[in-house]
Amino acid sequence: MPARERLPALNTDTPPQADPTAAAALAADVPTALALLRQGELTVHGRLTEASNAALYCTVAHGSLSAQAVYKPVAGERPLWDFPDGTLAGREVAAYELSAATGWALIPPTVLRDGPHGPGMVQLWVEPDPGAEPLLALQDPRGPEEGWLPIVRAEVEGGRTALLVHHDDRRLRRLAVLDAVLNNADRKGGHLIPAADGRVYGIDHGVTFNTEDKLRTLLWGWAGDPLPTEALEVLARLAEQLDGELAERLAPHLTAAELDATRARVAGLRGSGRHPLPPEDWPAIPWPPV
């Protein structure tokens, strides 16, 4: 039996619930969060059954500090035709490192470490703010409302058509830029987490950094638009760091060719000065989208 099938199913009766405010505060305190994730003892409560790869809901505790986390062991990764086996956990960590280098803090603190089921990615769990304004919506197919940007027309109940839209939001726009650099092949709506402190985090970055164009996302609202000045400034810093310290942090998780492709994507974005357009030879929107 493959290792991933031996991992536990989620027991919804026992896992402790993360407090949205406390989780957001810890995620913003990056040094404390990283120390907890690296040093803390992991207690697995069970498997998040909607995840395609093994994603285990855990408590991580060290001394008087504890929090909820997601642990994705390499042993639970399913083989993919377009990504080398056993590399998804490392890609999640590489995505976090690159996000941290932008200064935008768009991915929760993430580390690679050993755990109860072997080496894997451990990421701080950020509980969504139940009072947050929605980031996605279905609207009249004739066009988006003010403050919203179109994604795609979708069929809804009763055979009706609606327009799937995302908010014209600076936080989402930063994520769109990050995804273009990461070459994120799976930016679903469920991967957008509004935190209690007003931040928006992106999660699930295992299928990133491919050398071929794989960008699939719901955040196409700015496609072809000029990049904001802050994005161009961030890209300039990334270009410099990808020839130095950042490259050293990414190298254990990516191949030399993948690092070169990341540099090329940064250079391409800087050269065009615009958000990328949807690919013509690759599905532009992940399935399911949310």
mmCIF file with all atom_site columns, C-alpha atoms in Angstrom, residues 22 37 114 132 168 171 188 202 247 263 268 276:
data_model
loop_
_atom_site.group_PDB
_atom_site.id
_atom_site.type_symbol
_atom_site.label_atom_id
_atom_site.label_alt_id
_atom_site.label_comp_id
_atom_site.label_asym_id
_atom_site.label_entity_id
_atom_site.label_seq_id
_atom_site.pdbx_PDB_ins_code
_atom_site.Cartn_x
_atom_site.Cartn_y
_atom_site.Cartn_z
_atom_site.occupancy
_atom_site.B_iso_or_equiv
_atom_site.pdbx_formal_charge
_atom_site.auth_seq_id
_atom_site.auth_comp_id
_atom_site.auth_asym_id
_atom_site.auth_atom_id
_atom_site.pdbx_PDB_model_num
ATOM 1  C CA . ALA A 1 22  ? -4.471  34.785 17.259  1.00 0.00 ? 22  ALA A CA 1
ATOM 2  C CA . LEU A 1 37  ? 7.306   25.639 13.175  1.00 0.00 ? 37  LEU A CA 1
ATOM 3  C CA . ASP A 1 114 ? 10.884  16.137 9.727   1.00 0.00 ? 114 ASP A CA 1
ATOM 4  C CA . ALA A 1 132 ? -14.116 39.426 5.899   1.00 0.00 ? 132 ALA A CA 1
ATOM 5  C CA . ASP A 1 168 ? -10.222 44.931 -7.620  1.00 0.00 ? 168 ASP A CA 1
ATOM 6  C CA . ARG A 1 171 ? -3.766  42.562 -1.974  1.00 0.00 ? 171 ARG A CA 1
ATOM 7  C CA . LYS A 1 188 ? -7.997  28.576 -6.902  1.00 0.00 ? 188 LYS A CA 1
ATOM 8  C CA . GLY A 1 202 ? -2.215  32.531 -0.553  1.00 0.00 ? 202 GLY A CA 1
ATOM 9  C CA . ALA A 1 247 ? 19.002  32.013 -5.011  1.00 0.00 ? 247 ALA A CA 1
ATOM 10 C CA . ARG A 1 263 ? 14.939  34.794 -13.312 1.00 0.00 ? 263 ARG A CA 1
ATOM 11 C CA . GLY A 1 268 ? 10.055  39.260 -18.718 1.00 0.00 ? 268 GLY A CA 1
ATOM 12 C CA . PRO A 1 276 ? 0.757   38.604 -18.228 1.00 0.00 ? 276 PRO A CA 1
#
